[in-house]
Coordinates of C-alpha atoms in Angstrom, one line a residue:
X1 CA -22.8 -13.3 64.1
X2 CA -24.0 -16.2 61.6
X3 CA -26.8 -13.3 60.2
X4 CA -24.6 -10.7 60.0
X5 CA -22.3 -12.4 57.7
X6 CA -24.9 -14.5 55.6
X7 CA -26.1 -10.7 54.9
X8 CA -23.1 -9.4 53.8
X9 CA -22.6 -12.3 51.6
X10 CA -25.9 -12.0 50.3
X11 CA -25.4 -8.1 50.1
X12 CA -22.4 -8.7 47.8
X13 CA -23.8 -11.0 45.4
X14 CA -27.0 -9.3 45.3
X15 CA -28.9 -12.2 45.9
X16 CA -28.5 -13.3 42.2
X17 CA -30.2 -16.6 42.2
X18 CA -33.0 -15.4 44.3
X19 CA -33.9 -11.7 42.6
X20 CA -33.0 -12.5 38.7
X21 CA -35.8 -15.1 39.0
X22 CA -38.1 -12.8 39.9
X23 CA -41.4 -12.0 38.5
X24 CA -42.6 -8.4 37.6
X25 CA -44.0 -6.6 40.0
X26 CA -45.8 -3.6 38.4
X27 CA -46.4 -1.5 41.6
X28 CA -42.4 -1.6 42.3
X29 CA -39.7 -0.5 38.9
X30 CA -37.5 -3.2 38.0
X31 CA -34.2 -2.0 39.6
X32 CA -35.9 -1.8 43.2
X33 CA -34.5 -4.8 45.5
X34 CA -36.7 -7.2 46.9
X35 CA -37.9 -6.3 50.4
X36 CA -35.8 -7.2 53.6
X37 CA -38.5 -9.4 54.9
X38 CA -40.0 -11.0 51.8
X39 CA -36.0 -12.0 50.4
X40 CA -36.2 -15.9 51.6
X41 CA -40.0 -16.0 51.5
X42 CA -41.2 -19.7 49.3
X43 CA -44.5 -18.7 47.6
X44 CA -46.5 -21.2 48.0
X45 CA -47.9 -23.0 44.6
X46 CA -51.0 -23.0 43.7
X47 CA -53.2 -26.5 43.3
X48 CA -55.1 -27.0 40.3
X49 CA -58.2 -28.1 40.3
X50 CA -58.4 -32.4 39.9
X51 CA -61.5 -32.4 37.5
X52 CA -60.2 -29.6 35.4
X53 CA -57.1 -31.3 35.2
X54 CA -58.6 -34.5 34.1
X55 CA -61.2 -32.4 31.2
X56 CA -58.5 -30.5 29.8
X57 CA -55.6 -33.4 29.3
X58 CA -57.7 -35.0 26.4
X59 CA -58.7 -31.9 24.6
X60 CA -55.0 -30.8 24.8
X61 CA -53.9 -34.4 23.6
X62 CA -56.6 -34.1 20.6
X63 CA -54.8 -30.9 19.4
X64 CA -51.4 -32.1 19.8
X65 CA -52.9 -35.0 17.5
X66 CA -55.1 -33.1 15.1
X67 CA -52.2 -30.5 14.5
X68 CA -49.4 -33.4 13.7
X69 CA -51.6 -35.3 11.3
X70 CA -52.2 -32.3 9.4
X71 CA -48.8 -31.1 9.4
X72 CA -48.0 -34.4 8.0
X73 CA -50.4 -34.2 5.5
X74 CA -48.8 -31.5 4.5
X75 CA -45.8 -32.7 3.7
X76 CA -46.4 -36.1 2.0
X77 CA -48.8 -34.1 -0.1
X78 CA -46.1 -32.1 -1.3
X79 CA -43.4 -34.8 -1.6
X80 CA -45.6 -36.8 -3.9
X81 CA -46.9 -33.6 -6.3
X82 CA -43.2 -33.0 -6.4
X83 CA -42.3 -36.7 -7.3
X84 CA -45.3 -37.4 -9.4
X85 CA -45.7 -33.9 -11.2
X86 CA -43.7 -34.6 -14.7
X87 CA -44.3 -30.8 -15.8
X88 CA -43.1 -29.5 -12.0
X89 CA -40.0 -31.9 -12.6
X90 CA -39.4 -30.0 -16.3
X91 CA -40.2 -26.6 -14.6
X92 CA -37.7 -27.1 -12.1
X93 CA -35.0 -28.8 -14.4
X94 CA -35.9 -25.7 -16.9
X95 CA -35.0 -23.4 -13.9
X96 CA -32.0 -25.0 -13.1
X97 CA -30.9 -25.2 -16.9
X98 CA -31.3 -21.4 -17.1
X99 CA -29.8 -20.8 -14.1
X100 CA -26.9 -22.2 -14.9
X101 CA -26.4 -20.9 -18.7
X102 CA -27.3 -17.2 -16.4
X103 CA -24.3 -18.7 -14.8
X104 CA -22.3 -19.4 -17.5
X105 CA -22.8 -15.9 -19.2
X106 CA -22.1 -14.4 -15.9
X107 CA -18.5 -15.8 -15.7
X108 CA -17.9 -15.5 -20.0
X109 CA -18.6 -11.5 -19.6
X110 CA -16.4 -11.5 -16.1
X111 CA -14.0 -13.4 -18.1
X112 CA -14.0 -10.4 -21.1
X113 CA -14.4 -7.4 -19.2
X114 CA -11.6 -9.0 -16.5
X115 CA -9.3 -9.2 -20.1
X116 CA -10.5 -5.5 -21.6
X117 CA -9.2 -4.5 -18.0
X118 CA -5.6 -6.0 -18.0
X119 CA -5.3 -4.6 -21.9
X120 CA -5.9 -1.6 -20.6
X121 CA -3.9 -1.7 -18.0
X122 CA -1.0 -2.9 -19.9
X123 CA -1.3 -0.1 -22.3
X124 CA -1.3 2.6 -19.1
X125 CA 1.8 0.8 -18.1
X126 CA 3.4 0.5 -21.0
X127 CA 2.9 4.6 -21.7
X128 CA 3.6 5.1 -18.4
X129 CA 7.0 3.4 -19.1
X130 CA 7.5 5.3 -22.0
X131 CA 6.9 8.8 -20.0
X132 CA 9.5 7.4 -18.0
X133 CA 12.2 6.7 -20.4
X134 CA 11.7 9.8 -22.3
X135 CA 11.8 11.9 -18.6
X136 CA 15.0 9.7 -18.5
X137 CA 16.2 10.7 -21.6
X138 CA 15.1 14.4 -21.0
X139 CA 16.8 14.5 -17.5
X140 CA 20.4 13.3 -18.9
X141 CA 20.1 15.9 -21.1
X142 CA 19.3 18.3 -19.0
X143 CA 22.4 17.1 -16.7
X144 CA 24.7 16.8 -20.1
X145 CA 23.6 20.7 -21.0
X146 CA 24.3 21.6 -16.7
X147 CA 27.7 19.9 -17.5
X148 CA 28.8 21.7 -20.2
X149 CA 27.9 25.0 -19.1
X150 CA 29.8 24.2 -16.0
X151 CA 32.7 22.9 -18.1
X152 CA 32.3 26.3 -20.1
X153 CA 32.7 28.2 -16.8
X154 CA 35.8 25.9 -15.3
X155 CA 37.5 27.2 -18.8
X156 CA 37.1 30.6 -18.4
X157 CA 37.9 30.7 -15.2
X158 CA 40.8 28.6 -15.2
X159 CA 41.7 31.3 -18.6
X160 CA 41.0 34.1 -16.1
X161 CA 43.1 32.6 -13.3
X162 CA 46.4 32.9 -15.1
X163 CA 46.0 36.4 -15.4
X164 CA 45.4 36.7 -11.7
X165 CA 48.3 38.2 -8.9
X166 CA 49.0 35.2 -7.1
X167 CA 52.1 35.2 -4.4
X168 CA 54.3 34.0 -7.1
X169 CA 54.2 36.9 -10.2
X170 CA 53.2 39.9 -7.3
X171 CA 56.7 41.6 -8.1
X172 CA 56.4 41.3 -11.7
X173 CA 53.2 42.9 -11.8
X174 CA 54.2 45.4 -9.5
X175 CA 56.9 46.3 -11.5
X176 CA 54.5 46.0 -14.6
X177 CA 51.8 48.4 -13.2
X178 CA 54.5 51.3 -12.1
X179 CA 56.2 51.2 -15.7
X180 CA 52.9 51.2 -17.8
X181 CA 51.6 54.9 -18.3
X182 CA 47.9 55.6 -18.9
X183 CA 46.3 59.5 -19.8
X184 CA 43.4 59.8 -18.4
X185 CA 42.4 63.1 -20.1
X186 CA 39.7 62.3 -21.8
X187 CA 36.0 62.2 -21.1
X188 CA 32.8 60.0 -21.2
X189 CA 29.2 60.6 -22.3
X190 CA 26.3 59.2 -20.4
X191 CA 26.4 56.7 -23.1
X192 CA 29.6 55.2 -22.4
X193 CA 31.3 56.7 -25.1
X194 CA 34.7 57.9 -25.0
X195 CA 36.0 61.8 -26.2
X196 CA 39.7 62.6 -26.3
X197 CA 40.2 66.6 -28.2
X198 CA 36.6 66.2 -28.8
X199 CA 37.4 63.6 -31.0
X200 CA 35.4 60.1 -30.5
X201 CA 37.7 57.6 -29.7
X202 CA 38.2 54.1 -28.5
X203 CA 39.0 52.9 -24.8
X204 CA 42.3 51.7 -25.6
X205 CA 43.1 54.9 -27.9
X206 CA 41.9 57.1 -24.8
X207 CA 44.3 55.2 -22.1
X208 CA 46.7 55.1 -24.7
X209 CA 49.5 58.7 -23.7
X210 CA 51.2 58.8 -26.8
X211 CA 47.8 58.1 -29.1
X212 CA 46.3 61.6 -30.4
X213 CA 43.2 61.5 -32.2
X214 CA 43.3 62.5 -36.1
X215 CA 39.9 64.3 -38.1
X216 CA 38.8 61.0 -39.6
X217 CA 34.8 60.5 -40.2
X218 CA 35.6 56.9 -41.0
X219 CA 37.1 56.3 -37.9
X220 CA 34.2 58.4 -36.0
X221 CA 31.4 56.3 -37.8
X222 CA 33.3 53.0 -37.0
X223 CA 34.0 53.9 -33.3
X224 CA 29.9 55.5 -33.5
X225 CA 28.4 52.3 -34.8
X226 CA 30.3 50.2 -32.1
X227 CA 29.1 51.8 -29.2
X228 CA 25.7 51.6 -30.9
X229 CA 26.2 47.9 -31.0
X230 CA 27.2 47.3 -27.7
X231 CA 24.3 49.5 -26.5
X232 CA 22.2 47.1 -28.0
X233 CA 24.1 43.7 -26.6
X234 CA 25.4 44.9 -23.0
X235 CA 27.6 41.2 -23.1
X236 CA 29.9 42.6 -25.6
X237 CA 30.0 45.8 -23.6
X238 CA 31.1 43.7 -20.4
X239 CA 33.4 42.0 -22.5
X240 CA 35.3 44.5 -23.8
X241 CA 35.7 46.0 -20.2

């Protein structure tokens, strides 16, 4: 009982502290588990050899010496050039001098081209208000011309609306349509004109029963040259209709 569940436990957890501190094993790929029998095995470590031991402790000692004195060599070497060294000093101060006048020009021509870039960009806004006003501008009159017209309109209809048969005047122009007479002998060309006895006449004077048309050329070139007209502008023609 105490094996089975030891091996599930170790099953679960995969044996991390045991197989992650493995070493490689080049006949077997990384991912294969340990063997069954070899999972709890304690290799045994091997014993080095006394008098090697005691030969290579100086010689490693030596090098660990050797390598620190000349490391520090090194560095006090350098620390008192640096120190000492009047031109490395002026070299160094010369280097930091023109780094910081590089510096100094660096933020000066930020500073100018940061400047050039808000004049700009005030002058694009300011146009760009300007547009704006004078789309405002062109807009209101735009609406004041739409107004007008539709003013215009109202007018004419409101003109046209008194003429119209409305509950109130039906009798009267009833009574105004059956007394009014209109002759209707008379005929029209395919340009609109109007012929009454072969006569040219006007639309009123062919309606009109009791008018009869007289030999006049005036009248005929008056009557000619406006139906010409209105050829010309069909608004007057709807007008007069």
């Amino acid at each position: 009982m105490l094996k089975s569940v030891t091996n599930s436990v170790f099953n679960s957890f995969k044996s991390l502290t045991i197989e992650q501190s493995r070493s490689i094993r080049l006949r077997k790929p990384p991912w294969v588990p340990r063997a069954k029998n070899k999972r709890f095995r304690v290799p045994t470590l091997k014993q080095q050899d006394k008098d090697e031991y005691d030969y290579m402790i100086p010689i490693w000692n030596k090098y660990k010496a050797e390598m620190r004195s000349i490391y520090l060599l090194f560095k006090t070497v350098a620390k008192f050039s640096d120190k000492e060294s009047v031109k490395a000093q002026e070299e160094k101060k010369k280097l930091l001098e023109k780094e910081n006048s590089l510096l100094q020009e660096n933020d000066r021509l930020n500073a100018e081209i940061l400047k050039i870039q808000l004049e700009e960009e005030n002058v694009k806004l300011e146009s760009r208000k300007k547009q704006a006003e004078l789309d405002l501008k062109r807009q209101k009159k735009v609406e004041e011309l739409y107004v007008l017209k539709a003013d215009k309109i109202v007018s004419k209809l409101i003109e046209k609306s008194k003429s119209f048969v409305d509950p109130n005047n039906l009798e009267y122009e009833i009574e105004k349509a059956l007394n009014e007479r209109y002759d209707h002998n008379f005929s029209i060309d395919s340009s609109g004109r109007f012929f009454k006895a072969k006569k040219l006449v006007t639309k009123a004077q062919a309606f009109d029963p009791k008018f009869f048309p007289i030999e006049s050329n005036d009248l005929n070139q008056s009557i000619l040259a406006e139906s010409s007209s209105k050829e010309k502008n069909p608004e007057l023609k709807d007008t007069n209709l």
